[in-house]
Amino acid sequence: MLLNAVMCVWNEADIIESTVKHAFAQGCSNVFIIDNASTDRTVEIAVNSGARLADSFESKYFDETQKIARLNSVVKSYNEQSHEEYIWWLYLDADEFPNIDCRYRIVDFINSLDLSIRLIHGYLLHHVPTHPPYNVPGYHPADFMPIATKTTIEKIPLVRYDKGKQHLYSCGGAHTVDSAGESIPMIKGILDIHHFHYRRPEDSIARLKLLLKKNTDGSSRVDWMAARAPNVRKSETATSVYHCRYNQA
């Protein structure tokens, strides 16, 4: 059974090689990236690591709506052109390293499943940097950041598409799947999604500064959340969780 990975990337040069290598190590046949106008070597490093550039676009803000649309478009287009009857897709962020109990490759696990199962669910584990070197390009960041906290944040990053059936839309950063009302069997809680959103301080701070950099109209890349989702995940200061996190930089 075929397993592919797909991710949207933006200035991920410090970790993208490790992410691509991990996806291949989990049994992915292809790793596709969609680049949101990275200004560093993200695309070059990803392609040199074996990934394929499937799409690219520019946006004034971090545009979650466009990201979701492009991810689903790449997946749907590949599925329509493929002769495979069943294709699993792993939706990733560049700082995510999913695995199943550290004992199975994802591809081996999905090959053992009953054909009725088409969704696999898991929880994020947030890793924190505690001492240098924090992470080294090309290596699994857990080698340097083993301490993690398992969260209650849920994702459904593994989705199986069947030839001739409707497309299942992965939504909201792979947190949900829109099945248009169809009941899709799912295995819940088996996937550990190791999350490395903070890495070497100099890399993390440089990236956060880019997120906060003001455009000519005074807006920044993260202002999409406050502008487009004013009622989602509010803090006591009535700004988005993105602003609460990034304004610490």
Tab-separated table of N, CA, C and O in Angstrom, residues 137-234:
chain	number	residue	atom	x	y	z
A	137	PRO	N	21.022	19.655	11.800
A	137	PRO	CA	20.394	19.330	10.515
A	137	PRO	C	20.739	17.914	10.062
A	137	PRO	O	21.887	17.488	10.137
A	138	GLY	N	19.711	17.199	9.619
A	138	GLY	CA	19.910	15.840	9.126
A	138	GLY	C	19.708	14.761	10.163
A	138	GLY	O	19.592	13.584	9.820
A	139	TYR	N	19.666	15.131	11.450
A	139	TYR	CA	19.461	14.186	12.531
A	139	TYR	C	18.080	14.381	13.148
A	139	TYR	O	17.508	15.475	13.104
A	140	HIS	N	17.553	13.327	13.752
A	140	HIS	CA	16.260	13.436	14.425
A	140	HIS	C	16.430	14.371	15.623
A	140	HIS	O	17.297	14.143	16.470
A	141	PRO	N	15.619	15.418	15.723
A	141	PRO	CA	15.801	16.374	16.823
A	141	PRO	C	15.579	15.776	18.210
A	141	PRO	O	16.053	16.330	19.203
A	142	ALA	N	14.897	14.633	18.302
A	142	ALA	CA	14.726	13.983	19.602
A	142	ALA	C	16.052	13.485	20.162
A	142	ALA	O	16.172	13.270	21.370
A	143	ASP	N	17.054	13.310	19.298
A	143	ASP	CA	18.385	12.937	19.786
A	143	ASP	C	18.963	14.009	20.700
A	143	ASP	O	19.798	13.724	21.561
A	144	PHE	N	18.534	15.246	20.508
A	144	PHE	CA	19.078	16.371	21.256
A	144	PHE	C	18.047	17.020	22.176
A	144	PHE	O	18.409	17.769	23.077
A	145	MET	N	16.757	16.731	21.916
A	145	MET	CA	15.682	17.263	22.755
A	145	MET	C	14.757	16.117	23.167
A	145	MET	O	13.630	16.000	22.675
A	146	PRO	N	15.213	15.229	24.051
A	146	PRO	CA	14.400	14.061	24.400
A	146	PRO	C	13.230	14.363	25.325
A	146	PRO	O	12.301	13.561	25.426
A	147	ILE	N	13.249	15.497	26.016
A	147	ILE	CA	12.197	15.813	26.984
A	147	ILE	C	10.957	16.331	26.252
A	147	ILE	O	11.037	17.250	25.432
A	148	ALA	N	9.815	15.717	26.560
A	148	ALA	CA	8.572	16.106	25.879
A	148	ALA	C	7.392	16.004	26.825
A	148	ALA	O	7.404	15.230	27.785
A	149	THR	N	6.364	16.786	26.524
A	149	THR	CA	5.105	16.732	27.254
A	149	THR	C	4.009	16.333	26.290
A	149	THR	O	3.824	16.985	25.251
A	150	LYS	N	3.294	15.264	26.614
A	150	LYS	CA	2.179	14.857	25.764
A	150	LYS	C	1.001	15.785	26.016
A	150	LYS	O	0.626	16.043	27.160
A	151	THR	N	0.445	16.307	24.949
A	151	THR	CA	-0.635	17.278	25.049
A	151	THR	C	-1.979	16.631	24.738
A	151	THR	O	-2.057	15.455	24.367
A	152	THR	N	-3.012	17.412	24.865
A	152	THR	CA	-4.350	16.955	24.464
A	152	THR	C	-4.706	17.473	23.067
A	152	THR	O	-5.854	17.361	22.640
A	153	ILE	N	-3.711	18.036	22.372
A	153	ILE	CA	-3.948	18.562	21.023
A	153	ILE	C	-4.028	17.388	20.044
A	153	ILE	O	-3.091	16.607	19.905
A	154	GLU	N	-5.145	17.276	19.367
A	154	GLU	CA	-5.417	16.140	18.503
A	154	GLU	C	-5.173	16.481	17.040
A	154	GLU	O	-5.418	17.600	16.592
A	155	LYS	N	-4.709	15.485	16.305
A	155	LYS	CA	-4.564	15.639	14.862
A	155	LYS	C	-4.951	14.336	14.186
A	155	LYS	O	-4.908	13.253	14.802
A	156	ILE	N	-5.335	14.449	12.925
A	156	ILE	CA	-5.622	13.270	12.097
A	156	ILE	C	-4.758	13.397	10.842
A	156	ILE	O	-5.254	13.732	9.754
A	157	PRO	N	-3.463	13.159	10.968
A	157	PRO	CA	-2.564	13.420	9.841
A	157	PRO	C	-2.481	12.297	8.821
A	157	PRO	O	-1.932	12.490	7.735
A	158	LEU	N	-3.004	11.116	9.154
A	158	LEU	CA	-2.945	9.981	8.229
A	158	LEU	C	-4.331	9.703	7.667
A	158	LEU	O	-5.273	9.383	8.412
A	159	VAL	N	-4.442	9.832	6.353
A	159	VAL	CA	-5.720	9.685	5.669
A	159	VAL	C	-5.534	8.762	4.473
A	159	VAL	O	-4.592	8.928	3.697
A	160	ARG	N	-6.450	7.785	4.329
A	160	ARG	CA	-6.369	6.897	3.161
A	160	ARG	C	-7.422	7.293	2.125
A	160	ARG	O	-8.597	7.489	2.450
A	161	TYR	N	-6.951	7.404	0.899
A	161	TYR	CA	-7.820	7.740	-0.225
A	161	TYR	C	-7.993	6.512	-1.103
A	161	TYR	O	-7.022	5.850	-1.463
A	162	ASP	N	-9.245	6.215	-1.432
A	162	ASP	CA	-9.574	5.038	-2.225
A	162	ASP	C	-10.007	5.456	-3.625
A	162	ASP	O	-10.772	6.411	-3.781
A	163	LYS	N	-9.522	4.738	-4.599
A	163	LYS	CA	-9.846	5.043	-5.990
A	163	LYS	C	-11.355	5.039	-6.199
A	163	LYS	O	-12.051	4.107	-5.794
A	164	GLY	N	-11.853	6.100	-6.800
A	164	GLY	CA	-13.273	6.184	-7.116
A	164	GLY	C	-14.134	6.767	-6.014
A	164	GLY	O	-15.312	7.050	-6.243
A	165	LYS	N	-13.558	6.964	-4.801
A	165	LYS	CA	-14.328	7.560	-3.715
A	165	LYS	C	-14.027	9.052	-3.613
A	165	LYS	O	-13.019	9.534	-4.102
A	166	GLN	N	-14.924	9.785	-2.937
A	166	GLN	CA	-14.783	11.230	-2.828
A	166	GLN	C	-13.511	11.594	-2.059
A	166	GLN	O	-13.022	10.822	-1.228
A	167	HIS	N	-13.001	12.778	-2.355
A	167	HIS	CA	-11.819	13.269	-1.659
A	167	HIS	C	-12.175	13.611	-0.219
A	167	HIS	O	-13.206	14.225	0.063
A	168	LEU	N	-11.318	13.191	0.705
A	168	LEU	CA	-11.464	13.555	2.106
A	168	LEU	C	-10.583	14.770	2.367
A	168	LEU	O	-9.359	14.695	2.232
A	169	TYR	N	-11.186	15.891	2.740
A	169	TYR	CA	-10.447	17.143	2.891
A	169	TYR	C	-9.800	17.228	4.276
A	169	TYR	O	-10.488	17.203	5.296
A	170	SER	N	-8.485	17.306	4.258
A	170	SER	CA	-7.757	17.549	5.495
A	170	SER	C	-7.838	19.040	5.806
A	170	SER	O	-7.503	19.869	4.967
A	171	CYS	N	-8.278	19.376	7.018
A	171	CYS	CA	-8.552	20.771	7.348
A	171	CYS	C	-7.797	21.209	8.605
A	171	CYS	O	-7.445	20.386	9.446
A	172	GLY	N	-7.562	22.530	8.697
A	172	GLY	CA	-7.050	23.116	9.924
A	172	GLY	C	-5.743	22.550	10.405
A	172	GLY	O	-5.597	22.227	11.582
A	173	GLY	N	-4.755	22.417	9.508
A	173	GLY	CA	-3.472	21.875	9.930
A	173	GLY	C	-3.542	20.405	10.272
A	173	GLY	O	-2.832	19.931	11.161
A	174	ALA	N	-4.418	19.672	9.597
A	174	ALA	CA	-4.629	18.229	9.802
A	174	ALA	C	-5.258	17.924	11.160
A	174	ALA	O	-5.171	16.799	11.646
A	175	HIS	N	-5.929	18.903	11.745
A	175	HIS	CA	-6.608	18.652	13.018
A	175	HIS	C	-7.969	17.990	12.800
A	175	HIS	O	-8.492	17.331	13.703
A	176	THR	N	-8.540	18.167	11.613
A	176	THR	CA	-9.834	17.563	11.311
A	176	THR	C	-9.848	17.084	9.863
A	176	THR	O	-9.000	17.467	9.051
A	177	VAL	N	-10.834	16.253	9.555
A	177	VAL	CA	-11.046	15.780	8.186
A	177	VAL	C	-12.514	15.973	7.841
A	177	VAL	O	-13.400	15.568	8.606
A	178	ASP	N	-12.766	16.613	6.710
A	178	ASP	CA	-14.128	16.825	6.235
A	178	ASP	C	-14.474	15.678	5.288
A	178	ASP	O	-13.917	15.570	4.193
A	179	SER	N	-15.389	14.842	5.714
A	179	SER	CA	-15.783	13.682	4.911
A	179	SER	C	-17.131	13.884	4.234
A	179	SER	O	-17.713	12.919	3.729
A	180	ALA	N	-17.632	15.113	4.248
A	180	ALA	CA	-18.918	15.452	3.626
A	180	ALA	C	-20.041	14.576	4.175
A	180	ALA	O	-20.946	14.166	3.444
A	181	GLY	N	-19.978	14.293	5.464
A	181	GLY	CA	-21.055	13.550	6.111
A	181	GLY	C	-20.877	12.054	6.130
A	181	GLY	O	-21.615	11.343	6.831
A	182	GLU	N	-19.897	11.542	5.386
A	182	GLU	CA	-19.672	10.096	5.368
A	182	GLU	C	-18.975	9.670	6.665
A	182	GLU	O	-18.070	10.326	7.159
A	183	SER	N	-19.411	8.564	7.235
A	183	SER	CA	-18.794	8.027	8.443
A	183	SER	C	-17.550	7.223	8.051
A	183	SER	O	-17.656	6.231	7.339
A	184	ILE	N	-16.373	7.687	8.508
A	184	ILE	CA	-15.107	7.069	8.138
A	184	ILE	C	-14.474	6.421	9.377
A	184	ILE	O	-14.166	7.119	10.348
A	185	PRO	N	-14.272	5.109	9.388
A	185	PRO	CA	-13.644	4.452	10.538
A	185	PRO	C	-12.229	4.984	10.793
A	185	PRO	O	-11.467	5.236	9.855
A	186	MET	N	-11.901	5.146	12.088
A	186	MET	CA	-10.631	5.742	12.467
A	186	MET	C	-10.059	5.018	13.678
A	186	MET	O	-10.789	4.596	14.569
A	187	ILE	N	-8.722	4.887	13.699
A	187	ILE	CA	-8.027	4.439	14.900
A	187	ILE	C	-7.605	5.681	15.670
A	187	ILE	O	-6.903	6.536	15.130
A	188	LYS	N	-7.999	5.763	16.933
A	188	LYS	CA	-7.769	6.980	17.705
A	188	LYS	C	-6.632	6.800	18.709
A	188	LYS	O	-6.537	5.789	19.394
A	189	GLY	N	-5.759	7.813	18.768
A	189	GLY	CA	-4.775	7.921	19.824
A	189	GLY	C	-3.509	7.106	19.654
A	189	GLY	O	-2.654	7.104	20.533
A	190	ILE	N	-3.336	6.431	18.534
A	190	ILE	CA	-2.181	5.541	18.391
A	190	ILE	C	-0.935	6.262	17.888
A	190	ILE	O	0.186	5.814	18.084
A	191	LEU	N	-1.113	7.418	17.268
A	191	LEU	CA	0.006	8.125	16.662
A	191	LEU	C	0.602	9.135	17.644
A	191	LEU	O	-0.111	9.938	18.237
A	192	ASP	N	1.917	9.068	17.842
A	192	ASP	CA	2.635	10.086	18.611
A	192	ASP	C	3.261	11.073	17.625
A	192	ASP	O	4.089	10.684	16.797
A	193	ILE	N	2.869	12.323	17.731
A	193	ILE	CA	3.349	13.343	16.798
A	193	ILE	C	4.330	14.232	17.552
A	193	ILE	O	3.940	15.169	18.258
A	194	HIS	N	5.607	13.932	17.427
A	194	HIS	CA	6.641	14.679	18.144
A	194	HIS	C	6.842	16.037	17.471
A	194	HIS	O	7.114	16.112	16.270
A	195	HIS	N	6.727	17.079	18.284
A	195	HIS	CA	6.651	18.447	17.768
A	195	HIS	C	7.838	19.261	18.289
A	195	HIS	O	8.027	19.377	19.499
A	196	PHE	N	8.612	19.824	17.355
A	196	PHE	CA	9.820	20.578	17.714
A	196	PHE	C	9.700	22.012	17.208
A	196	PHE	O	10.379	22.431	16.277
A	197	HIS	N	8.796	22.776	17.824
A	197	HIS	CA	8.529	24.132	17.341
A	197	HIS	C	9.579	25.127	17.815
A	197	HIS	O	9.675	26.218	17.254
A	198	TYR	N	10.356	24.785	18.841
A	198	TYR	CA	11.491	25.612	19.254
A	198	TYR	C	12.751	24.775	19.097
A	198	TYR	O	12.819	23.647	19.581
A	199	ARG	N	13.769	25.379	18.444
A	199	ARG	CA	14.986	24.618	18.185
A	199	ARG	C	16.189	25.446	18.633
A	199	ARG	O	16.186	25.968	19.754
A	200	ARG	N	17.221	25.566	17.822
A	200	ARG	CA	18.352	26.395	18.230
A	200	ARG	C	17.860	27.830	18.421
A	200	ARG	O	17.135	28.357	17.575
A	201	PRO	N	18.241	28.462	19.524
A	201	PRO	CA	17.710	29.815	19.802
A	201	PRO	C	17.915	30.787	18.658
A	201	PRO	O	17.003	31.551	18.308
A	202	GLU	N	19.098	30.763	18.036
A	202	GLU	CA	19.353	31.736	16.977
A	202	GLU	C	18.446	31.520	15.769
A	202	GLU	O	18.006	32.477	15.118
A	203	ASP	N	18.132	30.251	15.471
A	203	ASP	CA	17.236	29.956	14.348
A	203	ASP	C	15.796	30.302	14.694
A	203	ASP	O	15.073	30.900	13.884
A	204	SER	N	15.365	29.910	15.878
A	204	SER	CA	13.985	30.160	16.289
A	204	SER	C	13.700	31.655	16.388
A	204	SER	O	12.662	32.129	15.921
A	205	ILE	N	14.616	32.406	16.976
A	205	ILE	CA	14.412	33.847	17.130
A	205	ILE	C	14.401	34.548	15.775
A	205	ILE	O	13.569	35.423	15.521
A	206	ALA	N	15.301	34.140	14.865
A	206	ALA	CA	15.331	34.753	13.529
A	206	ALA	C	14.018	34.514	12.797
A	206	ALA	O	13.480	35.417	12.142
A	207	ARG	N	13.469	33.310	12.930
A	207	ARG	CA	12.219	32.980	12.255
A	207	ARG	C	11.051	33.746	12.883
A	207	ARG	O	10.169	34.257	12.177
A	208	LEU	N	11.040	33.846	14.194
A	208	LEU	CA	9.974	34.583	14.858
A	208	LEU	C	10.010	36.066	14.512
A	208	LEU	O	8.967	36.716	14.374
A	209	LYS	N	11.204	36.613	14.350
A	209	LYS	CA	11.315	38.014	13.956
A	209	LYS	C	10.745	38.232	12.554
A	209	LYS	O	10.123	39.277	12.287
A	210	LEU	N	10.948	37.271	11.669
A	210	LEU	CA	10.359	37.378	10.335
A	210	LEU	C	8.840	37.336	10.411
A	210	LEU	O	8.153	38.032	9.660
A	211	LEU	N	8.303	36.510	11.309
A	211	LEU	CA	6.857	36.445	11.476
A	211	LEU	C	6.285	37.773	11.963
A	211	LEU	O	5.165	38.147	11.629
A	212	LEU	N	7.062	38.497	12.751
A	212	LEU	CA	6.599	39.755	13.330
A	212	LEU	C	6.989	40.981	12.518
A	212	LEU	O	6.568	42.094	12.836
A	213	LYS	N	7.813	40.783	11.487
A	213	LYS	CA	8.278	41.906	10.675
A	213	LYS	C	7.101	42.629	10.041
A	213	LYS	O	6.209	42.022	9.453
A	214	LYS	N	7.095	43.943	10.138
A	214	LYS	CA	5.969	44.733	9.661
A	214	LYS	C	6.021	44.944	8.151
A	214	LYS	O	7.072	45.223	7.575
A	215	ASN	N	4.861	44.808	7.515
A	215	ASN	CA	4.710	45.171	6.116
A	215	ASN	C	4.542	46.685	6.016
A	215	ASN	O	4.480	47.387	7.028
A	216	THR	N	4.468	47.186	4.818
A	216	THR	CA	4.344	48.635	4.620
A	216	THR	C	3.063	49.192	5.229
A	216	THR	O	2.985	50.364	5.573
A	217	ASP	N	2.031	48.349	5.372
A	217	ASP	CA	0.775	48.811	5.966
A	217	ASP	C	0.736	48.599	7.480
A	217	ASP	O	-0.301	48.813	8.119
A	218	GLY	N	1.866	48.160	8.045
A	218	GLY	CA	1.929	47.990	9.497
A	218	GLY	C	1.534	46.623	9.989
A	218	GLY	O	1.622	46.333	11.174
A	219	SER	N	1.075	45.738	9.086
A	219	SER	CA	0.682	44.381	9.474
A	219	SER	C	1.897	43.461	9.453
A	219	SER	O	2.954	43.807	8.913
A	220	SER	N	1.753	42.293	10.043
A	220	SER	CA	2.824	41.300	10.039
A	220	SER	C	2.282	39.968	9.547
A	220	SER	O	1.075	39.794	9.364
A	221	ARG	N	3.185	39.021	9.364
A	221	ARG	CA	2.793	37.721	8.816
A	221	ARG	C	1.791	36.983	9.703
A	221	ARG	O	0.939	36.256	9.209
A	222	VAL	N	1.843	37.191	11.008
A	222	VAL	CA	0.943	36.461	11.893
A	222	VAL	C	-0.396	37.165	12.091
A	222	VAL	O	-1.275	36.632	12.767
A	223	ASP	N	-0.578	38.342	11.511
A	223	ASP	CA	-1.818	39.078	11.734
A	223	ASP	C	-3.033	38.436	11.088
A	223	ASP	O	-4.162	38.849	11.343
A	224	TRP	N	-2.821	37.398	10.263
A	224	TRP	CA	-3.963	36.720	9.660
A	224	TRP	C	-4.886	36.134	10.731
A	224	TRP	O	-6.093	36.126	10.578
A	225	MET	N	-4.313	35.663	11.845
A	225	MET	CA	-5.141	35.012	12.858
A	225	MET	C	-6.095	36.004	13.509
A	225	MET	O	-7.286	35.761	13.638
A	226	ALA	N	-5.550	37.152	13.913
A	226	ALA	CA	-6.397	38.155	14.560
A	226	ALA	C	-7.442	38.700	13.592
A	226	ALA	O	-8.565	38.996	13.978
A	227	ALA	N	-7.063	38.827	12.317
A	227	ALA	CA	-7.964	39.420	11.331
A	227	ALA	C	-9.024	38.441	10.844
A	227	ALA	O	-10.164	38.816	10.605
A	228	ARG	N	-8.645	37.162	10.687
A	228	ARG	CA	-9.529	36.218	10.016
A	228	ARG	C	-10.238	35.263	10.960
A	228	ARG	O	-11.203	34.623	10.577
A	229	ALA	N	-9.725	35.097	12.160
A	229	ALA	CA	-10.362	34.175	13.095
A	229	ALA	C	-10.477	34.829	14.470
A	229	ALA	O	-9.920	34.348	15.442
A	230	PRO	N	-11.227	35.919	14.572
A	230	PRO	CA	-11.251	36.700	15.819
A	230	PRO	C	-11.866	35.966	17.002
A	230	PRO	O	-11.655	36.361	18.137
A	231	ASN	N	-12.604	34.902	16.751
A	231	ASN	CA	-13.278	34.215	17.846
A	231	ASN	C	-12.643	32.862	18.178
A	231	ASN	O	-13.214	32.075	18.923
A	232	VAL	N	-11.467	32.614	17.605
A	232	VAL	CA	-10.823	31.313	17.802
A	232	VAL	C	-9.654	31.437	18.771
A	232	VAL	O	-8.781	32.277	18.601
A	233	ARG	N	-9.628	30.605	19.792
A	233	ARG	CA	-8.499	30.460	20.709
A	233	ARG	C	-8.019	31.816	21.246
A	233	ARG	O	-6.857	32.174	21.150
A	234	LYS	N	-8.922	32.545	21.825
A	234	LYS	CA	-8.587	33.858	22.363
A	234	LYS	C	-7.837	33.744	23.696
A	234	LYS	O	-8.056	32.824	24.464
